[in-house]
XYZ file of C-alpha atoms in Angstrom:
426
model
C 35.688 14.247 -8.470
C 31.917 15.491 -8.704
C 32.255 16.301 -12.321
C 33.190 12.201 -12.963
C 30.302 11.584 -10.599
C 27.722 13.785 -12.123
C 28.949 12.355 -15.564
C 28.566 8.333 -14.375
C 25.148 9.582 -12.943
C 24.673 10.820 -16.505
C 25.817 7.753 -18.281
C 23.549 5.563 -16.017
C 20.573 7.775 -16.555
C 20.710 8.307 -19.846
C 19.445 5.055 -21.110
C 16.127 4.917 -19.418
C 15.513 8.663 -19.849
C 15.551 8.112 -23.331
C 13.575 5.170 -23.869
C 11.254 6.832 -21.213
C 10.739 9.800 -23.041
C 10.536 7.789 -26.192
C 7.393 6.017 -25.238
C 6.238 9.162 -23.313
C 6.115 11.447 -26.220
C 7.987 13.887 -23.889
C 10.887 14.573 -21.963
C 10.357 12.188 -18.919
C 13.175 10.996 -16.373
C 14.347 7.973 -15.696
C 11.559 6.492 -13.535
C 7.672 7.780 -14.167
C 6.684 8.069 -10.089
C 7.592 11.345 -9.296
C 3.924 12.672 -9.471
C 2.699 9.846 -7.708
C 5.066 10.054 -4.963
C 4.732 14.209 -5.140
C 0.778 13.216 -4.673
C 1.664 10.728 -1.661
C 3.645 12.931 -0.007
C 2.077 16.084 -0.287
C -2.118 15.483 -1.624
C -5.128 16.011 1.020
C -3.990 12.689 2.799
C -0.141 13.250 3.713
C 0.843 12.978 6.761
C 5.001 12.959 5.855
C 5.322 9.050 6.338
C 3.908 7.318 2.456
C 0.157 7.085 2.882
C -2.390 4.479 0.902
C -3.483 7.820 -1.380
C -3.787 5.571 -4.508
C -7.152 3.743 -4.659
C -6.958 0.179 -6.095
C -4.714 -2.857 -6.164
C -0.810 -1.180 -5.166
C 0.469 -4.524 -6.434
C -0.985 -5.121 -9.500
C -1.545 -1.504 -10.697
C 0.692 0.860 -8.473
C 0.437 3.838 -10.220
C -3.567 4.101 -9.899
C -3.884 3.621 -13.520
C -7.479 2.040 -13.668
C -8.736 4.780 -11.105
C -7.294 7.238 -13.159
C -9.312 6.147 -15.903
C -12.242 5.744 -14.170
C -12.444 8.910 -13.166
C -11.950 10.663 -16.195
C -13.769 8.205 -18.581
C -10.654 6.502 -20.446
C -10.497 3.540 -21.521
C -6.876 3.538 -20.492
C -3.942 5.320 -18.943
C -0.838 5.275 -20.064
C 2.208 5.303 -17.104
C 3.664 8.832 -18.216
C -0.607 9.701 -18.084
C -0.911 8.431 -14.634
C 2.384 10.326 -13.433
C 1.306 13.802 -15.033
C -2.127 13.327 -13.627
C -0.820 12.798 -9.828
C 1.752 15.653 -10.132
C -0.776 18.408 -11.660
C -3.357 17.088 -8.545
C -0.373 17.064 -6.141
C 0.201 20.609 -7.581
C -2.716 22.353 -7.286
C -2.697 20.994 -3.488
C 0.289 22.699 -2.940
C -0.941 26.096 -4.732
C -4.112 25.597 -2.930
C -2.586 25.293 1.047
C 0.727 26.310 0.655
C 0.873 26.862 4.240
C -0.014 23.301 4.653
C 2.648 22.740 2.567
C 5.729 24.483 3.832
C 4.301 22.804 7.577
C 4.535 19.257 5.611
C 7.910 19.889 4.350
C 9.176 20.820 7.630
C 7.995 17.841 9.182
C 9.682 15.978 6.970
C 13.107 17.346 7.322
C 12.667 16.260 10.891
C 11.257 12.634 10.152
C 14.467 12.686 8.196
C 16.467 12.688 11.014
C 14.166 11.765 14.189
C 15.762 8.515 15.999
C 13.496 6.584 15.673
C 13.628 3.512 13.113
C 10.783 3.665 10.625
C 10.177 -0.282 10.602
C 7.934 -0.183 8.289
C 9.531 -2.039 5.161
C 13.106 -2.626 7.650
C 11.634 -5.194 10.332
C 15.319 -4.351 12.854
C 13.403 -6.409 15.474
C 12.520 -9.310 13.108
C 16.048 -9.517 11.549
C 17.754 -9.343 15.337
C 15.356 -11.967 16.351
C 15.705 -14.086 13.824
C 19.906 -13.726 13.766
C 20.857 -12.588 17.296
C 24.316 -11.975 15.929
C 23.052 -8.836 14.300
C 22.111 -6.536 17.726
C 25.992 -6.180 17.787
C 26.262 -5.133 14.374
C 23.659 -2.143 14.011
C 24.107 1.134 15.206
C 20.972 3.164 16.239
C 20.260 5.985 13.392
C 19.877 8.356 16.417
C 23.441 7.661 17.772
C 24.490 9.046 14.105
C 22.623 11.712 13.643
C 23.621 12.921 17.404
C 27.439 12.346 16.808
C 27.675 13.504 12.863
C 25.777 17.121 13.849
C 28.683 17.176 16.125
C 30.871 16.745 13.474
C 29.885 18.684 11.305
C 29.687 21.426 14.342
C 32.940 21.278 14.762
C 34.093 21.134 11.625
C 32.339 24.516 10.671
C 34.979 27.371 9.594
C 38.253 24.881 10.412
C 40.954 24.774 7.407
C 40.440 20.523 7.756
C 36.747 20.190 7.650
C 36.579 20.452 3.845
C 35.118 16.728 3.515
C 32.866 17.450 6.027
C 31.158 20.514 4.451
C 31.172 18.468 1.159
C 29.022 15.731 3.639
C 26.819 18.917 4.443
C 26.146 19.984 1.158
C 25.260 16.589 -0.035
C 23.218 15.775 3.168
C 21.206 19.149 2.851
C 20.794 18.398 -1.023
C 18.870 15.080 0.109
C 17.098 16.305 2.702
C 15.561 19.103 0.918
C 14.944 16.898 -2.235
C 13.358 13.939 -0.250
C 11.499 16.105 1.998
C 9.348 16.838 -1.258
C 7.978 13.508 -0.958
C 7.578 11.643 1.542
C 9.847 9.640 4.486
C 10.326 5.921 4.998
C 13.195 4.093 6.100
C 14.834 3.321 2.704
C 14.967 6.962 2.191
C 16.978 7.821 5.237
C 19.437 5.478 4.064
C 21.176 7.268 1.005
C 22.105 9.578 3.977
C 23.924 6.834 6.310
C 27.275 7.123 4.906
C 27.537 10.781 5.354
C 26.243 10.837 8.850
C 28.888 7.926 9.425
C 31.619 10.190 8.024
C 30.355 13.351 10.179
C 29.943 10.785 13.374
C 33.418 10.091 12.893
C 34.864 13.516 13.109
C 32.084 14.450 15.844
C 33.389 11.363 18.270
C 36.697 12.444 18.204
C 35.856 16.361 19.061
C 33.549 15.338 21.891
C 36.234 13.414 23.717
C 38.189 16.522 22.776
C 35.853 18.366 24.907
C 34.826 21.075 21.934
C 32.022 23.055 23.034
C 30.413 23.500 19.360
C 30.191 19.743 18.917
C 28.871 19.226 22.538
C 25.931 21.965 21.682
C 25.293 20.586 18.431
C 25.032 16.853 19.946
C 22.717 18.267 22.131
C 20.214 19.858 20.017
C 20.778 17.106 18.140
C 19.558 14.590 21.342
C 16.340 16.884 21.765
C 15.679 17.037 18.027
C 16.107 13.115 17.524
C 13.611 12.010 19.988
C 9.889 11.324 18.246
C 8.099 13.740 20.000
C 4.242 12.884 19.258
C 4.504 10.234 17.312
C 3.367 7.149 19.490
C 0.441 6.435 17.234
C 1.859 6.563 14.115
C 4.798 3.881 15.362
C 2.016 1.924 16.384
C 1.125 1.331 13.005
C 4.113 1.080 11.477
C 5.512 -1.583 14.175
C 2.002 -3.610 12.807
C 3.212 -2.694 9.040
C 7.054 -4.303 10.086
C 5.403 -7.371 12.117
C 2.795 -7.643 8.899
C 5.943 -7.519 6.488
C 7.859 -10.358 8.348
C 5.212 -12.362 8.789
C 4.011 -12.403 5.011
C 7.581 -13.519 4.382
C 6.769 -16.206 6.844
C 3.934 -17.259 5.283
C 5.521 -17.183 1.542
C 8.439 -19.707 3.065
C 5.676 -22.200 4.796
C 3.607 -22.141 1.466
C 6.435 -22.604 -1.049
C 8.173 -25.035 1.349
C 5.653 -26.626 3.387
C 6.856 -25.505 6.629
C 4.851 -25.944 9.544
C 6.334 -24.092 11.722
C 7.200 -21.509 9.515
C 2.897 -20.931 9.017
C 3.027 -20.949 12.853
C 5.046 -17.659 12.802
C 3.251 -16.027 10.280
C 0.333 -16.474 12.047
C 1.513 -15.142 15.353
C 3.693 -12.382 13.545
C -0.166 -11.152 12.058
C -1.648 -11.651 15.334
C 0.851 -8.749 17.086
C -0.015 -6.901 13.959
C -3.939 -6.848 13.994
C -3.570 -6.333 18.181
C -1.386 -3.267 17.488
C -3.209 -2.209 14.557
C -6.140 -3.435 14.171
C -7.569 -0.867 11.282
C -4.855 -2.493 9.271
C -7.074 -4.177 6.174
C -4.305 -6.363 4.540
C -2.857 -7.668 7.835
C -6.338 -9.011 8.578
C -5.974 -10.770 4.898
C -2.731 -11.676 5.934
C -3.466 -13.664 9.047
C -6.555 -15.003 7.140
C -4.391 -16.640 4.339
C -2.250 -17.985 6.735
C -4.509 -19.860 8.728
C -5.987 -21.516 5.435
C -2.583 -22.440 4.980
C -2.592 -24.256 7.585
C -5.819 -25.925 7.348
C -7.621 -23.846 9.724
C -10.978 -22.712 7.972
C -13.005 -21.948 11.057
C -10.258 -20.067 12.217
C -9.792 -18.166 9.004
C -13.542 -17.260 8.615
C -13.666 -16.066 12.019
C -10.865 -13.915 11.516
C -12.467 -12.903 8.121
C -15.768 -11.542 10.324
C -13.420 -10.259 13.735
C -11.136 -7.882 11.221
C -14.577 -6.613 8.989
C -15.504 -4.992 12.376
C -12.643 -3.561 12.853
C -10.781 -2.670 9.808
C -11.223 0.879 8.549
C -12.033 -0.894 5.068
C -14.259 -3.572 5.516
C -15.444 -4.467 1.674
C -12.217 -6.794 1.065
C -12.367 -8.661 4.041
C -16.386 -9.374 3.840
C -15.608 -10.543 -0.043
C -12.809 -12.561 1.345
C -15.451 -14.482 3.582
C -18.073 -14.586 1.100
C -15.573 -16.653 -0.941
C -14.410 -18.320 2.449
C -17.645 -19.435 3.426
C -18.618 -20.311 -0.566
C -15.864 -22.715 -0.376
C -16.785 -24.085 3.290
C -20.780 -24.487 2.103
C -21.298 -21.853 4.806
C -24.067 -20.637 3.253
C -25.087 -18.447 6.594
C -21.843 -16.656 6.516
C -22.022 -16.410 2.852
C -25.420 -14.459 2.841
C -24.206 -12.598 5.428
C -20.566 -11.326 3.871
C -22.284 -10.745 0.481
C -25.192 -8.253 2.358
C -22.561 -6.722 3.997
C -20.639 -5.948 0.735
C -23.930 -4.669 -1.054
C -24.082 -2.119 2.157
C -21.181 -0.934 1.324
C -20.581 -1.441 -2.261
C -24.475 -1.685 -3.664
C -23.652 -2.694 -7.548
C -21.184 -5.199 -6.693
C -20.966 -7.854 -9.221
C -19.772 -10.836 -7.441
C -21.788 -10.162 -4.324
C -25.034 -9.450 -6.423
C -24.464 -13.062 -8.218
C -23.658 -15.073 -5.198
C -26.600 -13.425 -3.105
C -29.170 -14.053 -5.992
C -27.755 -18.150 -6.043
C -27.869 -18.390 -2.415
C -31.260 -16.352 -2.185
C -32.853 -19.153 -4.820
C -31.546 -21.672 -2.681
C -32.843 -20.913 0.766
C -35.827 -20.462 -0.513
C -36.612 -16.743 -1.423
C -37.517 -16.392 -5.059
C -38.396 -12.991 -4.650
C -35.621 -11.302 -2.897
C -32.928 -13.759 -5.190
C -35.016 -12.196 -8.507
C -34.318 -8.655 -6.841
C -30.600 -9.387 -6.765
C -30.880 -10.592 -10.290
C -31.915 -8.099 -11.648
C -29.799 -5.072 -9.815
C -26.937 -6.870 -11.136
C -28.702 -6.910 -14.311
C -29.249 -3.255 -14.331
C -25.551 -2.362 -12.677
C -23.345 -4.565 -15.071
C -25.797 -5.150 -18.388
C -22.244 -6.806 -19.675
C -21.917 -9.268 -17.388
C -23.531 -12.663 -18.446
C -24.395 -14.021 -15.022
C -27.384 -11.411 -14.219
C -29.662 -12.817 -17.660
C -28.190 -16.376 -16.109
C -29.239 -15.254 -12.602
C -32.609 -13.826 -13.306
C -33.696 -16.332 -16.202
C -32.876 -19.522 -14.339
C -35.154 -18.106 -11.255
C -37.810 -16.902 -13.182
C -37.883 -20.565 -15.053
C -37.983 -22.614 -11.969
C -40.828 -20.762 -10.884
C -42.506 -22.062 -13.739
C -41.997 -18.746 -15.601
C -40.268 -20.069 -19.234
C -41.770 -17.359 -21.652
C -40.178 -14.694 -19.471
C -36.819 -16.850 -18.660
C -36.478 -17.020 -22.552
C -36.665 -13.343 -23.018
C -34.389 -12.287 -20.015
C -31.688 -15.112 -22.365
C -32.423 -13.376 -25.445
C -31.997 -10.298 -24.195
C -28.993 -11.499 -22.598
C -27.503 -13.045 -26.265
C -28.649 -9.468 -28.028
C -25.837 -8.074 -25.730
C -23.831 -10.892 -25.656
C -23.873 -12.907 -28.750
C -21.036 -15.061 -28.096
C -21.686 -16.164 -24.650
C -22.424 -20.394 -24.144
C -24.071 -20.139 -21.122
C -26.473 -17.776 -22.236
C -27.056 -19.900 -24.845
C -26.991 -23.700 -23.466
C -30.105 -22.261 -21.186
C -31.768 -20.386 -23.665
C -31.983 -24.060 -25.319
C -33.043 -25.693 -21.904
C -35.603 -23.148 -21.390
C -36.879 -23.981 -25.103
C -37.338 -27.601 -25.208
């Protein structure tokens, strides 16, 4: 029977290895995220649970590729690039503080089979609200991991416990390979249906009164309970209230559904008041509340979560753009000087400080801005734009029409550049 399995496994591995290592150049399995997840789970940031380790956008460029380049001066990397990259950093981690290390990997055999649900991307408590029916249907990953140790207790060194040393071997193979990585709830599910097997066996030999299962259910009780993790299920119970309510929000946007916007909105509430670090839960409530025609509400929110977030930069350009779009022109000089604090050659903040500086009244400073985004982006079209129209409503044409021709030098094929380089010349 494992020979078959090991061959299907084969069969429906074999196509994407290939085609993988095809593109690769090299041998490469049949997904390119082990050194990413190796990085997550074990770089200067783990923690055991998956960490944020990859700067950037995780939804539009999960594997950190235009960081990677960034950092060492490509002008692209390649998936297979990115993945060898974060495994030889994640490596020399390791080699660095392998003490570190083995103390990682042993907290992550126990996160492996600590009670406690790991709601981060499994919202139990939003499901069960939402379909009561389901409290009677799920049993609590702590019941099975109390009952299948004592199964597989009692089953040690009995003629009939053959399938349940097979369960052993296979749990132990999991829990050592996934304890290389990292632990979230999807992970302790490929070992459900062996604990379920081992519960089994370990239900019937505690009624039975055997003393090995009723000391193995009993380490098992002490080992299961989350000893010092209170803050870290903080966040995550913000992460599963976050998750439910951006599927809240999806379902009132697509459909139109008031009330459906309503409990988003709350759902991000109980997610900033239990976590209020949390960046994209901030964004989260924000969005919703424009949804739902709120944009006092959502600029306020915008301002209340830069304070507290432990990144602010995203949530001040999310007001800058808020507050844009509201003529708030206040707020807006107030979320782009923010970003600039924190992020000083910021394009879009540079550009929208300069326009709103020239408004208000303040040549000077709006010129400064003009030309820093000049200086930080020279192939970006807006700071000639910026700086030329200033200097030529202040009466200053002969310089306006060099900042455009310098602008055209660099950008030959830009209209803008060139409709005001005309205005500037008539």
């Amino acid at each position: 029977a494992l020979v078959w399995l090991l061959l299907g496994l084969a069969v429906v591995g074999a196509p994407p290895t290939w085609r993988n290592s095809r593109l690769a150049g090299h041998l490469v399995g049949p997904t390119v995220n082990a050194g990413l997840n190796l990085y997550i789970g074990n770089g200067p940031e783990a923690n055991g649970f998956y960490v944020a380790a990859v700067p950037g956008d995780w939804r539009r460029d999960p594997a950190g590729r235009a960081f990677l380049a960034g950092r060492f001066g490509r002008d692209a990397v390649s998936l297979a690039e990115a993945d060898r990259l974060w495994r030889d950093a994640a490596l020399a981690e390791m080699r660095a503080r392998p003490g570190r290390t083995a103390a990682l990997f042993l907290r992550k055999l126990w996160l492996h089979v600590q009670g406690w649900e790991i709601d981060q991307l499994t919202p139990l408590a939003g499901w069960t609200r939402t379909v009561p029916l389901l409290r009677g249907w799920l049993v609590p990953y702590a019941l099975l991991v109390v009952l299948g140790s004592a199964g597989l207790a009692a089953a040690w060194g009995r003629s009939d416990g053959g399938v349940l040393r097979w369960a052993l071997a296979v749990l132990v193979v999991l829990l050592l390979g996934q304890s290389l990585f990292f632990v979230v709830s999807r992970y302790r599910l490929a070992l459900v249906p062996f604990w379920c097997v081992a519960a089994g066996w370990g239900a019937v030999h505690l009624a039975a009164r055997r003393r090995a299962a009723w000391v193995a259910a009993a380490l098992a009780a002490v080992l299961v309970v989350p000893w010092g993790l209170n803050g870290v299920r903080a966040t995550w119970s913000g992460l599963a209230a976050a998750n439910e309510a951006l599927r809240w929000a999806d379902v009132g946007v697509a459909t139109g559904d008031a009330s459906a916007l309503e409990r988003a909105v709350a759902l991000y509430r109980e997610a900033v008041a239990v976590a209020p670090d949390r960046t994209p839960s901030w964004l989260g409530l924000a969005a919703a509340l424009g949804a739902r025609g709120d944009e006092s509400g959502r600029r306020t929110v915008l301002r209340e979560g830069a304070r507290q977030a432990s990144d602010p930069v995203p949530l001040w350009r999310a007001l800058l753009g808020a507050a844009l779009a509201g003529n708030d022109p206040v707020a807006a000089r107030e979320a782009a000087e923010q970003v600039l604090v924190r992020d000083p050659d910021d394009a879009e903040a540079l550009h929208n400080l300069a326009v709103l500086l020239a408004r208000t009244g303040d040549p000077a400073a709006a010129l400064a801005a003009a030309r820093r985004l000049r200086a930080a982006h020279p192939a970006d079209a807006r700071g000639y734009i910026d700086e030329g129209v200033i200097l030529a409503r202040a009466g200053r044409r002969d310089e306006a029409r060099a900042v455009f021709r310098a602008g055209l030098e660099r950008l030959p094929d830009d209209p803008a550049l060139r409709r005001n380089l005309a205005l500037v010349s008539d």
